[in-house]
Short mmCIF file of C-alpha atoms and ligand atoms in Angstrom, two decimals:
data_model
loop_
_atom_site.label_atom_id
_atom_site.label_comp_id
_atom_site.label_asym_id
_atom_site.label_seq_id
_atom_site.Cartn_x
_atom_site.Cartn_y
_atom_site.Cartn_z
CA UNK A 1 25.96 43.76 28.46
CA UNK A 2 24.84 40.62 26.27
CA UNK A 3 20.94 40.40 25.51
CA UNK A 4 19.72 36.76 26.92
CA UNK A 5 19.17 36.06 23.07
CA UNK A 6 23.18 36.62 22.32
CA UNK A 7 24.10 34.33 25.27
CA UNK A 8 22.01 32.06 23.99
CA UNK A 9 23.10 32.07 20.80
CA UNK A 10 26.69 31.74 21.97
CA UNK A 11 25.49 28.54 23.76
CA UNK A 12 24.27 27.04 20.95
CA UNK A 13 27.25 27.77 18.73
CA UNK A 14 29.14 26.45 21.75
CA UNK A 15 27.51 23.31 21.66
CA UNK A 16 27.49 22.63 17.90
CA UNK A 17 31.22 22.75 18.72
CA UNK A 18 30.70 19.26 20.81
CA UNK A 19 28.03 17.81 18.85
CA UNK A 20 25.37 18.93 21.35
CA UNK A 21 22.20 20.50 21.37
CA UNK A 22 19.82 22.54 23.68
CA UNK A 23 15.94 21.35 23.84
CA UNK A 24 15.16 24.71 24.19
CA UNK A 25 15.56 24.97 20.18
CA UNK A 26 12.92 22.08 19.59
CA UNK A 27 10.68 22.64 16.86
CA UNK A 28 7.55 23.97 18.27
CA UNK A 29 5.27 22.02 15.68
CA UNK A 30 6.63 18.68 17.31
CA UNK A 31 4.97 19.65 20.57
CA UNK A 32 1.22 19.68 19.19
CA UNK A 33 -1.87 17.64 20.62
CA UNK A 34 -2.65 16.93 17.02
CA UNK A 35 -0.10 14.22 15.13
CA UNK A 36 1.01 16.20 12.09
CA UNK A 37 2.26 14.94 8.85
CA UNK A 38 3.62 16.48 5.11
CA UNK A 39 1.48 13.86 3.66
CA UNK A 40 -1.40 15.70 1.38
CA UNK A 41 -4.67 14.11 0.43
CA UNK A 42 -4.09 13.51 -3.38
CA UNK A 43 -6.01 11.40 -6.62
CA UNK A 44 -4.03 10.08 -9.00
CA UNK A 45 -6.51 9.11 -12.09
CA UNK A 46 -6.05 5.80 -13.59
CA UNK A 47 -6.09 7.44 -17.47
CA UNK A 48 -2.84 9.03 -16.05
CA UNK A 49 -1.16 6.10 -14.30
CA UNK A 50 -2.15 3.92 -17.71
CA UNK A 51 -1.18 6.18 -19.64
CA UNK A 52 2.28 6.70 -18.24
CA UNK A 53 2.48 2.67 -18.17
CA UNK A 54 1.76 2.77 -21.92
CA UNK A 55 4.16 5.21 -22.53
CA UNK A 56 7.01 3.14 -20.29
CA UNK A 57 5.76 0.18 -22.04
CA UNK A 58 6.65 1.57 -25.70
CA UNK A 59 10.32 2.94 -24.27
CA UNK A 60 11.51 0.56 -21.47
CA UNK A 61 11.89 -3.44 -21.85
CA UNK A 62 12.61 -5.63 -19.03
CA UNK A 63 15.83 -6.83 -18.66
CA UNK A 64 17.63 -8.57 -15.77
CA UNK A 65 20.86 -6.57 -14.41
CA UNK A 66 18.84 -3.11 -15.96
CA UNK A 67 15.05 -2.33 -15.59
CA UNK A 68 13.63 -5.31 -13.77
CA UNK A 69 10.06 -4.19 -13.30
CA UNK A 70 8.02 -1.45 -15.67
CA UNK A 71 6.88 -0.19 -12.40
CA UNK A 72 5.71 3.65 -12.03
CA UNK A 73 5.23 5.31 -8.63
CA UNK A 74 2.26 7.08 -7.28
CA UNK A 75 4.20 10.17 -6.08
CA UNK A 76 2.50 12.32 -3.02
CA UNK A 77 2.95 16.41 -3.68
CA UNK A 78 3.82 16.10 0.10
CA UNK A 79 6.57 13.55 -0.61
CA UNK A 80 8.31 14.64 -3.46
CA UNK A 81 12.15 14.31 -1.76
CA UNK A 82 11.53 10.72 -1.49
CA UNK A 83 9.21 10.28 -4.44
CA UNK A 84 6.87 7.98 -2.10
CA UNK A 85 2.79 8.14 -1.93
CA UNK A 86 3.44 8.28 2.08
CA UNK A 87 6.18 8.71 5.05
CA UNK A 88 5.57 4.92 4.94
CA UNK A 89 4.00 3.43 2.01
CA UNK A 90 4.95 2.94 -1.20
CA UNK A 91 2.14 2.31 -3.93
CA UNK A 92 3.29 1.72 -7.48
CA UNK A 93 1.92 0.23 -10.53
CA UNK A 94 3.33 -2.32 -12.70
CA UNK A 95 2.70 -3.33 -16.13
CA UNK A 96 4.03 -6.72 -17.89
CA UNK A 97 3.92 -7.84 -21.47
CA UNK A 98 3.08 -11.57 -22.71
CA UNK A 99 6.24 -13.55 -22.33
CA UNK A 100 8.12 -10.59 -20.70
CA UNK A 101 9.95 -12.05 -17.33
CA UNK A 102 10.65 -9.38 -14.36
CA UNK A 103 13.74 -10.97 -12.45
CA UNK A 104 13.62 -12.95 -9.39
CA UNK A 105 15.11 -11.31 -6.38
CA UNK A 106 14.17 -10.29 -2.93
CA UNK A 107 14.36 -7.78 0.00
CA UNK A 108 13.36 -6.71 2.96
CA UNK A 109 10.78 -4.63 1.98
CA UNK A 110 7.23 -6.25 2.54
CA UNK A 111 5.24 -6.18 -0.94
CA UNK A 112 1.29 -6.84 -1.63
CA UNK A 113 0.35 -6.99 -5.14
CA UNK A 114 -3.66 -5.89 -6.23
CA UNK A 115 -4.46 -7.65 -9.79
CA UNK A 116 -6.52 -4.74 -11.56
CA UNK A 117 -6.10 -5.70 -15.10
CA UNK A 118 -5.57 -8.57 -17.30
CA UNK A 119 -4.96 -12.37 -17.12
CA UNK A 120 -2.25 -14.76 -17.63
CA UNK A 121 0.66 -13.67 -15.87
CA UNK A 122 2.01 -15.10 -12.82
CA UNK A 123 4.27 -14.57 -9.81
CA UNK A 124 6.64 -17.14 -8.27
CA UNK A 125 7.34 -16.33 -3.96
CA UNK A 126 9.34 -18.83 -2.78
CA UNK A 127 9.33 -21.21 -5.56
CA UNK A 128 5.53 -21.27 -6.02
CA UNK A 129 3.74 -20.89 -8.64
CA UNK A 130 0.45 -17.97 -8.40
CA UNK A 131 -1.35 -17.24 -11.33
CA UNK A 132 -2.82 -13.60 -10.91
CA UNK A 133 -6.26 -12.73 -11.56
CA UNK A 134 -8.22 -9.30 -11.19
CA UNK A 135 -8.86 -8.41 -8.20
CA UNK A 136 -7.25 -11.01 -6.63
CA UNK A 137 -4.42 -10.14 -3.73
CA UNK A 138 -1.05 -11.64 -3.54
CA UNK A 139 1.67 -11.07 -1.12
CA UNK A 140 5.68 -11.16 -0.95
CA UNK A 141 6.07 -10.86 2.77
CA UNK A 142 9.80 -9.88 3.61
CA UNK A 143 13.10 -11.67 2.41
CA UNK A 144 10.92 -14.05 0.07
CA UNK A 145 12.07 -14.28 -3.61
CA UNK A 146 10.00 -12.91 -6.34
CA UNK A 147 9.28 -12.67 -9.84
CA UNK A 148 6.84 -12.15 -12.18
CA UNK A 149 6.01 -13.81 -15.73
CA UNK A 150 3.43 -13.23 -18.38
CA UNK A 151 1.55 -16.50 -20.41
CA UNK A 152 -1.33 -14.29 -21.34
CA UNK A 153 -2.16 -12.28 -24.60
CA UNK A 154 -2.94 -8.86 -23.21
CA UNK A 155 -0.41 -6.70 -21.27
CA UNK A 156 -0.99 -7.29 -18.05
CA UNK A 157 -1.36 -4.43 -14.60
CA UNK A 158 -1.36 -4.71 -10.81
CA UNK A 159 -0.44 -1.97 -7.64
CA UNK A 160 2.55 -2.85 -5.62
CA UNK A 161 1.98 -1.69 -2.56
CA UNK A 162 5.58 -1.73 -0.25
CA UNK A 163 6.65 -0.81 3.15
CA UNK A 164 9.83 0.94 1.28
CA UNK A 165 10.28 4.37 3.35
CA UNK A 166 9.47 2.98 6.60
CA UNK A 167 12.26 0.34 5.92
CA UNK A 168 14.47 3.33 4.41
CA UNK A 169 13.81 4.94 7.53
CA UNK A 170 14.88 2.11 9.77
CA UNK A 171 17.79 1.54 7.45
CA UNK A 172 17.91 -1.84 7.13
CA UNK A 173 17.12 -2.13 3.23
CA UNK A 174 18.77 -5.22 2.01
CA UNK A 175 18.19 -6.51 -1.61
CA UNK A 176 19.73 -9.43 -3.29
CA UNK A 177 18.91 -10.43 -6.71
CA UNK A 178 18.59 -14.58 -7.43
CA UNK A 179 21.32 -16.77 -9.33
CA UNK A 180 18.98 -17.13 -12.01
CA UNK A 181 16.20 -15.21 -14.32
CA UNK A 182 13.37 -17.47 -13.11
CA UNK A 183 12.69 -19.25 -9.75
CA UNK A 184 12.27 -23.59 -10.20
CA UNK A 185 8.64 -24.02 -9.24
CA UNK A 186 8.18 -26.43 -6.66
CA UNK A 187 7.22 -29.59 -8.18
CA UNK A 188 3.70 -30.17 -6.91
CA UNK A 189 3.39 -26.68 -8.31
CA UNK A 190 0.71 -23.93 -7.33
CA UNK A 191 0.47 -24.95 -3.57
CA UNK A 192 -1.55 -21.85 -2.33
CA UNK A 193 -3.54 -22.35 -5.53
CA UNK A 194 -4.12 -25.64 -4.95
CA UNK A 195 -4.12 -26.72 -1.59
CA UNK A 196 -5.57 -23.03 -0.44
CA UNK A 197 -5.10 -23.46 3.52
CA UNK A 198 -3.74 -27.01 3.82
CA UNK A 199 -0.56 -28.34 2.93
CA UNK A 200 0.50 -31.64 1.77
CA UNK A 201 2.07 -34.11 4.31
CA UNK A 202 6.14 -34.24 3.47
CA UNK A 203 8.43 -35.98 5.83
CA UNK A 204 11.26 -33.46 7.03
CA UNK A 205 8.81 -30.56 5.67
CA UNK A 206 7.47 -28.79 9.17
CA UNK A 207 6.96 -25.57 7.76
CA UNK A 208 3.38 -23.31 7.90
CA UNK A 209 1.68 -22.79 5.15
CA UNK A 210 2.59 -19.18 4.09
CA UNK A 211 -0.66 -17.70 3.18
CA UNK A 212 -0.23 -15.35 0.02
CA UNK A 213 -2.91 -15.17 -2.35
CA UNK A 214 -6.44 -14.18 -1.34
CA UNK A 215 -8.81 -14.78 -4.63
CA UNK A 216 -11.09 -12.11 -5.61
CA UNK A 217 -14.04 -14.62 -5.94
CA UNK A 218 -13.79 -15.61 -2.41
CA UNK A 219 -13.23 -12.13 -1.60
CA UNK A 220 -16.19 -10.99 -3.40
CA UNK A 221 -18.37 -13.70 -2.27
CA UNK A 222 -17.71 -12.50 1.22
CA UNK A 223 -17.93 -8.76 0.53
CA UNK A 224 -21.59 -10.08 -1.02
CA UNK A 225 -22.60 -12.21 2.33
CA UNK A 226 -21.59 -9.48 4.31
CA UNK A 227 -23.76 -6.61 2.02
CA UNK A 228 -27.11 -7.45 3.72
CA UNK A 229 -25.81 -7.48 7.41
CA UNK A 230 -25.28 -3.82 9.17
CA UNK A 231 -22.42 -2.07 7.86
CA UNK A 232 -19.38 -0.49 9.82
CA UNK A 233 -20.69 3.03 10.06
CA UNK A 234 -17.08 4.76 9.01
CA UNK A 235 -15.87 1.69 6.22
CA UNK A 236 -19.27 0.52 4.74
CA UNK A 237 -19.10 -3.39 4.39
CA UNK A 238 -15.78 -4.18 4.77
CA UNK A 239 -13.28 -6.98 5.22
CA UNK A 240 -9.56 -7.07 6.49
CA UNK A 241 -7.26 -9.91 4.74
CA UNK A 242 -6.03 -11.43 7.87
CA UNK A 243 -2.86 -13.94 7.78
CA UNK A 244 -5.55 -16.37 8.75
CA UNK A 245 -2.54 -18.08 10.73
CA UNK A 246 -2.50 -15.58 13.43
CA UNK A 247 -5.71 -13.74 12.78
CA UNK A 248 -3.25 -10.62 12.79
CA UNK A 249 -2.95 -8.15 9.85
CA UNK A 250 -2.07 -9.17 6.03
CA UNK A 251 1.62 -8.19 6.68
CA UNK A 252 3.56 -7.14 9.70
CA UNK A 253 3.95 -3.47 8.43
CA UNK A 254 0.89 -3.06 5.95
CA UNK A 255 -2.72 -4.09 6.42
CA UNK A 256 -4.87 -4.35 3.67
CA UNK A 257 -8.55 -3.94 3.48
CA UNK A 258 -11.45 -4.50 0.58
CA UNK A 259 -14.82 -2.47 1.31
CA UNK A 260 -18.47 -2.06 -0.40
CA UNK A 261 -19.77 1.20 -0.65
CA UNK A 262 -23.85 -0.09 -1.00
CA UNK A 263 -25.63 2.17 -4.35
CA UNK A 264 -26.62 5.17 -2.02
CA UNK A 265 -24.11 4.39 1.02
CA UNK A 266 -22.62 6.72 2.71
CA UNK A 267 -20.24 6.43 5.81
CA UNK A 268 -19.68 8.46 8.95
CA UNK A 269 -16.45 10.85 9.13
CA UNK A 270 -13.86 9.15 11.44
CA UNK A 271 -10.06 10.02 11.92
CA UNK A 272 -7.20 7.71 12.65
CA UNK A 273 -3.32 8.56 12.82
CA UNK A 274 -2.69 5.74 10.14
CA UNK A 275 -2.12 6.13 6.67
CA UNK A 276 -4.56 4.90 4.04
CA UNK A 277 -4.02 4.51 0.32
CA UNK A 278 -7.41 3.36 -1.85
CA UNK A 279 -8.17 2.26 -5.10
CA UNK A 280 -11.30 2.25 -6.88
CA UNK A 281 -12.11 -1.17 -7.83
CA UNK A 282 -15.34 -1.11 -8.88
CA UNK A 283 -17.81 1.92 -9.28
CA UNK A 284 -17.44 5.76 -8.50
CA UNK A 285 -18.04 7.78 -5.51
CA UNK A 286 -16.66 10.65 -3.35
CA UNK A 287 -14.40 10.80 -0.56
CA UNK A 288 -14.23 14.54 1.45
CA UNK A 289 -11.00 14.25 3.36
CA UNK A 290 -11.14 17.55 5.52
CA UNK A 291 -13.39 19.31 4.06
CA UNK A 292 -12.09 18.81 0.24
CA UNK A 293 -14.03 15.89 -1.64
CA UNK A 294 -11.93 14.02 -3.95
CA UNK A 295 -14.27 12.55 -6.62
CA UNK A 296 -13.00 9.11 -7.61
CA UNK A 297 -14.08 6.29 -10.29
CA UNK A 298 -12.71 2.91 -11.68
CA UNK A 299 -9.37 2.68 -11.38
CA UNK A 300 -8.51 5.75 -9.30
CA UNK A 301 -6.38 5.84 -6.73
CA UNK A 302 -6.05 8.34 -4.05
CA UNK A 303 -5.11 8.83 -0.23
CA UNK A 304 -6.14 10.23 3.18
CA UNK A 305 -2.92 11.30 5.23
CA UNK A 306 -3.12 10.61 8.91
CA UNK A 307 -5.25 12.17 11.37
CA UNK A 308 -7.89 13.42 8.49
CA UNK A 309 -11.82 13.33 8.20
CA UNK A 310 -12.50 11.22 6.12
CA UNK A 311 -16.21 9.89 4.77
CA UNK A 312 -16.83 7.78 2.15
CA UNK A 313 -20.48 7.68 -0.51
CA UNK A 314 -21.07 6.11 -3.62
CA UNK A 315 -22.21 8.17 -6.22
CA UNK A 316 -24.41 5.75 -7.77
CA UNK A 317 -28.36 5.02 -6.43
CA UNK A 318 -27.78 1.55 -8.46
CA UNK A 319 -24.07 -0.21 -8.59
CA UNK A 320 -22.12 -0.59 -5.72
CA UNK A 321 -18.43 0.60 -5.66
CA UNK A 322 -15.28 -1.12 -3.99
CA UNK A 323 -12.60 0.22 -2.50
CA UNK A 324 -9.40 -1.40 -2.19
CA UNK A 325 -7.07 -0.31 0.49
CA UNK A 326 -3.77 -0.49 2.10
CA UNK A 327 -2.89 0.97 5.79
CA UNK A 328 0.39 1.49 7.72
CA UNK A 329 -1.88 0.61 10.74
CA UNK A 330 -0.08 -2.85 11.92
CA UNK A 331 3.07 -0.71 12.82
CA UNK A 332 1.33 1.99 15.32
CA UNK A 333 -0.52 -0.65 16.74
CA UNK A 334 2.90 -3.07 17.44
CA UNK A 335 3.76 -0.08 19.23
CA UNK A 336 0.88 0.59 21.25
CA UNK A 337 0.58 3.89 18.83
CA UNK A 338 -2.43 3.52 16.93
CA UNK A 339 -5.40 6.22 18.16
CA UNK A 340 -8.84 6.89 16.29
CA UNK A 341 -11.75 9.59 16.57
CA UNK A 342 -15.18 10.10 15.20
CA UNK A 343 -17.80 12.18 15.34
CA UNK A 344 -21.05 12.03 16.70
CA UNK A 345 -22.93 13.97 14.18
CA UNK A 346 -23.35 11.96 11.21
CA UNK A 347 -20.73 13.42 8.65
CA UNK A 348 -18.99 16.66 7.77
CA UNK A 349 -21.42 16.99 4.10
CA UNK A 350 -20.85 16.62 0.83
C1 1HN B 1 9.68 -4.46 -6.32
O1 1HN B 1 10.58 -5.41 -5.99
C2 1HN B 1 8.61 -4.77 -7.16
O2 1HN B 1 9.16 -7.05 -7.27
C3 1HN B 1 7.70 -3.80 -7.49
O3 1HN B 1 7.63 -6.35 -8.58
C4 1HN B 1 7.82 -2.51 -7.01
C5 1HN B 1 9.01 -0.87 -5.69
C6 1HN B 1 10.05 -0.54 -4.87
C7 1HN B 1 10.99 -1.48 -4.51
C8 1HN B 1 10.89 -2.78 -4.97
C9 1HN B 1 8.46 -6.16 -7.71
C10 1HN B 1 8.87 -2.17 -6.18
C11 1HN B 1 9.83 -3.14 -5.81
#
């Protein structure tokens, strides 16, 4: 007589045959209330990340058809296989020298770029012109042609933040690199820079104003009016960057966000099953992400995987501290995905 387990078995190598497969040998971890994920809560410490950008600066030039960007990725332990910071996100930092030229070219990854050091360079999208400042927040939505030049004196750092594995994972990366080293600039030149929200009147020229580059000091200024009305209890005083055409998120896969952490603040523990990556832009504080407090200061950068407590406080009783982020939220909430939780008490303690 066969045990149930043989027959079973039997089945199963009967329907590998055919290219078929039983439910019945469903992973059991799939069938969980709670959304799991390989993602880890990790801080990656901006003396590392520079470090490593010096070090790449002093062995790798940038050279069209070879290395096009001196770009270094923020790997997550949970990730390693795919060398991303999440299942969705990509975060990555960049460094450029005066009068070094990263080639134009373009894909369908989405790309945001956070200014956290330096002045002078630039990035053409599209044929205009943005010079980058810190703190200030650029973006190369999808299929738009890119490239980066430096004018300054001092090398010159920003993030990168990309959609790259959840486009892997829909397999439809496409890349294409441009005839030429350098975009033309249109002729007016600067457009978002200097026309901000408008555009000038062109016969045969319908198109909407592509919103790309959000200015720290209008940023800050905001972040500042906002600091002495009540605070979001789980994100401080915090702002989205909207595509102030549709009022809908910064990109249509990533959603960035910049918050104040008041001297003192602290926020309530909340859990969502999006992804968010910060960096420290200002300041020092403490994050405990289930239980385990990641202590972060300028220039840190560091995650909370889906579905974690998380609770933010600023270390310091006199300078504020500000957080940038990026979040995978726009795509569970296209789908009708996108859930959140908090807690009534008023955090987990630190
Ligand atoms: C990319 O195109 C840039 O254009 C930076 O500066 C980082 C990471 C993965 C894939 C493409 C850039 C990138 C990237």
């Amino acid at each position: 007589m066969k045990t149930e387990t043989q027959d079973l078995t039997e089945l199963d190598n009967f329907l590998a045959d055919r290219w078929l497969s039983g439910l019945w040998k469903l992973d059991r971890h799939e069938r969980t209330p709670d959304p799991q994920t390989k993602v880890v809560p990790h801080l990656w410490k901006w003396d590392d990340v520079y470090d490593s950008l010096r070090q790449a600066r002093d062995r790798i030039g940038i050279e069209k058809g070879r290395t096009e960007r001196r770009t270094i990725r923020l790997v997550n332990p949970g990730m390693r296989h795919i060398e991303m910071t999440s299942h969705t996100m990509l975060l990555a930092c960049q460094m450029i020298q005066p009068g070094e030229v990263a080639p134009a070219h373009r894909h369908t990854m989405a790309a945001i770029r956070f200014i956290v050091q330096g002045q002078g360079a630039y990035t053409v999208v599209n044929g205009e012109k943005l010079m980058m400042a810190e703190g200030d927040l650029i973006l190369t939505p999808q299929w738009t042609w890119h490239d980066h030049g430096h004018e300054g004196r001092e090398p010159m750092v920003w993030l990168d933040g990309l959609d790259v594995p959840l486009i892997q994972s829909l397999q439809v990366i496409s890349y294409e690199p441009y005839s030429e080293e350098k975009q033309a600039t249109h002729a007016s030149g600067q457009e978002a820079s200097l026309f901000g929200m408008t555009r000038p009147v062109r016969s045969g020229d319908g198109a909407a104003p592509t919103p790309l580059h959000y200015r720290w000091k209008d940023t800050y200024r905001s972040l500042q009016a906002l600091a002495d009305t009540p605070a979001d209890p789980y994100d401080g005083v915090a702002l989205d960057y909207v595509n102030p055409l549709t009022g809908g998120s910064t990109l249509p896969t990533l959603a960035c966000r910049a918050q104040m952490l008041r001297p003192g603040e602290r926020t309530r523990a909340h859990r969502h099953n999006s992804t968010s990556i910060y960096h420290a832009f200002r300041g020092s504080g403490a994050t405990v992400i289930n239980g385990e407090t990641l202590e972060w200061s300028k220039g840190d950068t560091f995650i909370v995987p889906l579905w974690s407590w998380h609770e933010h406080a600023n270390r310091s009783a006199e300078d504020e501290a500000i957080l940038f982020s990026m979040h995978d939220a726009p795509v569970l909430e296209a789908f009708g995905l996108h859930r959140q939780e908090s807690l009534d008490e008023s955090g987990m303690g630190m």
